[in-house]
GROMACS .gro file of C-alpha atoms in nm:
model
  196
    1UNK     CA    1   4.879  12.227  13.396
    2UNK     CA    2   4.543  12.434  13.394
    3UNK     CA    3   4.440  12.636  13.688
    4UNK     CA    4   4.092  12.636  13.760
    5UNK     CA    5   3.920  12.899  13.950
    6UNK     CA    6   3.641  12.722  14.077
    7UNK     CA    7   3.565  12.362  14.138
    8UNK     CA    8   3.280  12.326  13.874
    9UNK     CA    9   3.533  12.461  13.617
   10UNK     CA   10   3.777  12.172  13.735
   11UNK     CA   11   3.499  11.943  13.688
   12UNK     CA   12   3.372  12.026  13.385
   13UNK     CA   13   3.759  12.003  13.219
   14UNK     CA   14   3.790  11.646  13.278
   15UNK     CA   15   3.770  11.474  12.970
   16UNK     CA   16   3.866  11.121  13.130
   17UNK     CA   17   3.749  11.025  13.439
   18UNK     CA   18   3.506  11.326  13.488
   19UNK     CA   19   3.186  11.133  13.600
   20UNK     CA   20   3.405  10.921  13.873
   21UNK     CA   21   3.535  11.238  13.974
   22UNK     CA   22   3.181  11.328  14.039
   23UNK     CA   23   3.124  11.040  14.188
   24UNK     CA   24   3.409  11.091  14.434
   25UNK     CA   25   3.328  11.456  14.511
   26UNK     CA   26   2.931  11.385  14.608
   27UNK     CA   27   3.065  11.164  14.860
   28UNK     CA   28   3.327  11.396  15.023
   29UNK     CA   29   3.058  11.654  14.999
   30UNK     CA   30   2.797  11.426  15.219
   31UNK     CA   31   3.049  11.431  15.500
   32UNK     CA   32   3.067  11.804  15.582
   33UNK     CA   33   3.391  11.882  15.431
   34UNK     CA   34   3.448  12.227  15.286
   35UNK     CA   35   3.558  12.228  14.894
   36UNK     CA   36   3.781  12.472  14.810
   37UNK     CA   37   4.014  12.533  14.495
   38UNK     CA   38   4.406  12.534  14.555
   39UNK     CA   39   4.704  12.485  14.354
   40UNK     CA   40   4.448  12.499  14.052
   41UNK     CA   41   4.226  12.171  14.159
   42UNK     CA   42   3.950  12.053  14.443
   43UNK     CA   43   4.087  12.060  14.815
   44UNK     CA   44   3.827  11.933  15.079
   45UNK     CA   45   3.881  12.068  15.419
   46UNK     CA   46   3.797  12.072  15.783
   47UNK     CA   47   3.840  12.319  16.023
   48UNK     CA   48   4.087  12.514  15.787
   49UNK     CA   49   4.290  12.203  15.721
   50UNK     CA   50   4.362  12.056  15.354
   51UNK     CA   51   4.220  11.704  15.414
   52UNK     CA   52   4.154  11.542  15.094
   53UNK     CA   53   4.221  11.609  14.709
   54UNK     CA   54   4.113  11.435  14.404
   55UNK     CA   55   4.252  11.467  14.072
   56UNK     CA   56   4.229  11.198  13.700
   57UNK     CA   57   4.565  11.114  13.565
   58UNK     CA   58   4.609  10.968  13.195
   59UNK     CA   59   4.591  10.615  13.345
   60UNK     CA   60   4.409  10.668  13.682
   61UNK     CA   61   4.216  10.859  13.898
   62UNK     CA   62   4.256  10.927  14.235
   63UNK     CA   63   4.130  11.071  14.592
   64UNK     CA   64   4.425  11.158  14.870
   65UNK     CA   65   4.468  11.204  15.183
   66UNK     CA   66   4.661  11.486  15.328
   67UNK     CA   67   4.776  11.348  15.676
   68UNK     CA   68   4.643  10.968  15.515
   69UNK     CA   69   4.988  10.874  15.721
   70UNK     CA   70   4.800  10.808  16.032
   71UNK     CA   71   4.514  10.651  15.850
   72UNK     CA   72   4.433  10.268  15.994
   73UNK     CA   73   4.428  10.126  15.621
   74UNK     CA   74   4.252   9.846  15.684
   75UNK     CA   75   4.155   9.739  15.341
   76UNK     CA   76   4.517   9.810  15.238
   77UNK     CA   77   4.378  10.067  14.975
   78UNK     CA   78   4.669  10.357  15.062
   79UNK     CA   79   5.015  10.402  14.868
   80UNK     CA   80   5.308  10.668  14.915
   81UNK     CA   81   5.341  10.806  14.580
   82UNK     CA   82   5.702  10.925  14.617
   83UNK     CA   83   5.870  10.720  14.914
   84UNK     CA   84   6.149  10.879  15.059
   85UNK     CA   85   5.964  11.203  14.937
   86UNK     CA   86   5.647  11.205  15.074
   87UNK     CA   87   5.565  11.179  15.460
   88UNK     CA   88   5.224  11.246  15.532
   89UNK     CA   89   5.017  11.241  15.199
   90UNK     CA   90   4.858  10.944  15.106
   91UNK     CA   91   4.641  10.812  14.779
   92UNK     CA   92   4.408  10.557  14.647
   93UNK     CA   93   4.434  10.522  14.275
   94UNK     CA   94   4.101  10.354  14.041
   95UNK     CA   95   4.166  10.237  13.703
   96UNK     CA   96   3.787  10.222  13.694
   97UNK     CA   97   3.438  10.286  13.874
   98UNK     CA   98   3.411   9.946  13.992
   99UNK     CA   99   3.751   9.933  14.231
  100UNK     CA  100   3.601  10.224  14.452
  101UNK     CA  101   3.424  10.147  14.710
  102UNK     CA  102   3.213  10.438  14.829
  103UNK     CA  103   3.143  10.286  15.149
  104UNK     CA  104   3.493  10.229  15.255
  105UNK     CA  105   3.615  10.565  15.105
  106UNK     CA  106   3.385  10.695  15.295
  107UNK     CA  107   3.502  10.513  15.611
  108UNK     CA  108   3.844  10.673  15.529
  109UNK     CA  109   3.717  11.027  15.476
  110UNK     CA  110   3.523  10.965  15.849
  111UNK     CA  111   3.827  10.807  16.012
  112UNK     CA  112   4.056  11.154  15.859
  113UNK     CA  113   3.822  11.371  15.973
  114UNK     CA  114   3.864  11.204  16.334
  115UNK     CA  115   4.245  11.214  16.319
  116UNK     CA  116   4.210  11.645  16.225
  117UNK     CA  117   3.968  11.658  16.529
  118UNK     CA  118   4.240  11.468  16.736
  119UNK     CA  119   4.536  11.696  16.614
  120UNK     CA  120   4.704  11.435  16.438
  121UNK     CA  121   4.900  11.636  16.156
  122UNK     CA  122   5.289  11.572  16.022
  123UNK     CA  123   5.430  11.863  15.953
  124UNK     CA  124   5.648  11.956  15.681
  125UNK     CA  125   6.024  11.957  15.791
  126UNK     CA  126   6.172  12.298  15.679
  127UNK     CA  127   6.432  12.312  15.888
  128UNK     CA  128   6.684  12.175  15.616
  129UNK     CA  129   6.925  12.391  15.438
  130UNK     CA  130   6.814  12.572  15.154
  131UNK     CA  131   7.147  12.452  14.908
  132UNK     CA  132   7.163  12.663  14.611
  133UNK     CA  133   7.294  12.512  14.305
  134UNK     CA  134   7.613  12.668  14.137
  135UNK     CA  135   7.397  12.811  13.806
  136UNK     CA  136   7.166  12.979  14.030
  137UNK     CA  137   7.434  13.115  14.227
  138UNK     CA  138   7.637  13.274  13.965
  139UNK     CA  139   7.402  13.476  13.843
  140UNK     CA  140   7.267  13.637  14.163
  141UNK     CA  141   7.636  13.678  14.274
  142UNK     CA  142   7.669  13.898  13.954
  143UNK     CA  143   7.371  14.079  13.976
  144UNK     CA  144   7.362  14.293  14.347
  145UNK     CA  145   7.028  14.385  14.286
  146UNK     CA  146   6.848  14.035  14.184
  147UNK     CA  147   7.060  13.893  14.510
  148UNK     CA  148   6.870  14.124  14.739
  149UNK     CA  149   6.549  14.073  14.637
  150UNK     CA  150   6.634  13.677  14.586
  151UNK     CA  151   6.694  13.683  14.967
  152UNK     CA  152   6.359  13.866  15.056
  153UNK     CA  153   6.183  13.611  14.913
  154UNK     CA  154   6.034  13.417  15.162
  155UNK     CA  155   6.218  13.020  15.269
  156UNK     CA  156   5.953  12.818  15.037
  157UNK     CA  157   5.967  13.061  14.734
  158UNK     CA  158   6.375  13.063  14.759
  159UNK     CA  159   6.352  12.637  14.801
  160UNK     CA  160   6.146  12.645  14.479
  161UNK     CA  161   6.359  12.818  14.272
  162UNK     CA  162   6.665  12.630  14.423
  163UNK     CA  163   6.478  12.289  14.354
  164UNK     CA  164   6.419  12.372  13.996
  165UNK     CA  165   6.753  12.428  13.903
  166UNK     CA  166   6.899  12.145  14.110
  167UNK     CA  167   6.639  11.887  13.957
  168UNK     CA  168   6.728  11.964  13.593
  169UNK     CA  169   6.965  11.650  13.446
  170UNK     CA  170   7.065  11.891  13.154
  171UNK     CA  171   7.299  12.248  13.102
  172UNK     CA  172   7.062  12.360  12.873
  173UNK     CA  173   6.714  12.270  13.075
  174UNK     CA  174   6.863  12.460  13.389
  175UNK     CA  175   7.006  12.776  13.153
  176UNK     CA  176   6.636  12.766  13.007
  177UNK     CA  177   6.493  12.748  13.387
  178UNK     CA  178   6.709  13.034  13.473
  179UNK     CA  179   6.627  13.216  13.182
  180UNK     CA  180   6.213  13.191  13.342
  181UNK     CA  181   6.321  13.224  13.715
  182UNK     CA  182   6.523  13.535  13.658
  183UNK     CA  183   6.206  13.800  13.581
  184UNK     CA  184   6.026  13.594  13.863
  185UNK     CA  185   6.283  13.681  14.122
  186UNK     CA  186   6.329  14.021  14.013
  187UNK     CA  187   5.913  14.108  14.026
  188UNK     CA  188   5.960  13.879  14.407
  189UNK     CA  189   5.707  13.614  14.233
  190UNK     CA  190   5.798  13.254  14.362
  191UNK     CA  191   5.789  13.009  14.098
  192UNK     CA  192   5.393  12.825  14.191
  193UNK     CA  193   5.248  13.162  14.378
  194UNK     CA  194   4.995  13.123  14.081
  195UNK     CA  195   4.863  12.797  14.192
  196UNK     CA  196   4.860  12.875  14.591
   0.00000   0.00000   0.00000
């Protein structure tokens, strides 16, 4: 995945869906929102607060909504892209120009920027345990020194690391993930500090 350092530079990347994209970010532009870049991509927000994202897949493109959870949805336009995963973020996916409706995107954009002004917000849940997985734990358990600085990481840099081994179906995949992870841990790098 390319990071871009400015959202012109995102823009100008996209080979596929680059003038909808346009499209999409002239109209969250005429509602006040502030564009910024994070985790390498567009993030319009309001009074500090990530509000809405767009971003062109191989088969779609797509605006979401950060706290789109307490969104009306009137037209029915909204999906969960990872239920059981995702709590708050939702998205509206185009396969093409016509299926957008930039007056009732815009409604959606106007009825999120309501909900920030009203406080509405889920919060992640990161009270859960941070489990690390046997692979991971061998190694710092042999090495004193990558332990230490393993556990000054902060809780989302340690989850990340954890997550990447644990998600790996294969020995090999999570001996080549340890392989990366290792230098990361030891310079106290968390594994996407490039794209925040």
């Amino acid at each position: 995945m390319e990071v871009f350092k400015t959202a012109d530079a995102f823009y100008q990347a996209q080979q596929r869906w680059r003038e909808e994209l346009k499209l999409l970010r002239d109209l969250i532009m005429s509602t006040g929102l502030k564009e910024e870049v994070k985790w390498g991509g567009p993030v319009y927000t309001y009074q500090g607060k990530n509000l809405v994202g767009l971003a062109g897949f191989k088969s779609y493109f797509g605006i979401w909504f950060y706290q789109g959870v307490f969104l009306k949805d009137k037209y029915k336009l909204l999906i969960n892209a990872q239920d059981g995963a995702t709590k708050a973020l939702r998205q509206m996916r185009f396969t093409n120009v016509d299926q957008a409706d930039l007056n009732i995107i815009r409604a959606y954009i106007l009825e999120a920027i309501d909900n920030q002004e009203k406080g509405l917000e889920m919060k992640a849940d990161r009270s859960k345990p941070i489990i690390i997985p046997k692979e991971l734990m061998d190694v710092l358990e042999s090495d004193a020194t990558l332990k230490a600085r393993f556990t000054r990481l902060n809780k989302t840099q340690q989850r990340e690391f954890t997550e990447y081994i644990a998600t790996a179906k294969q020995e090999k995949t999570k001996q080549s993930r340890l392989e990366k992870i290792i230098p990361l841990i030891s310079d106290g790098i968390g594994l996407n500090d490039k794209y925040r």
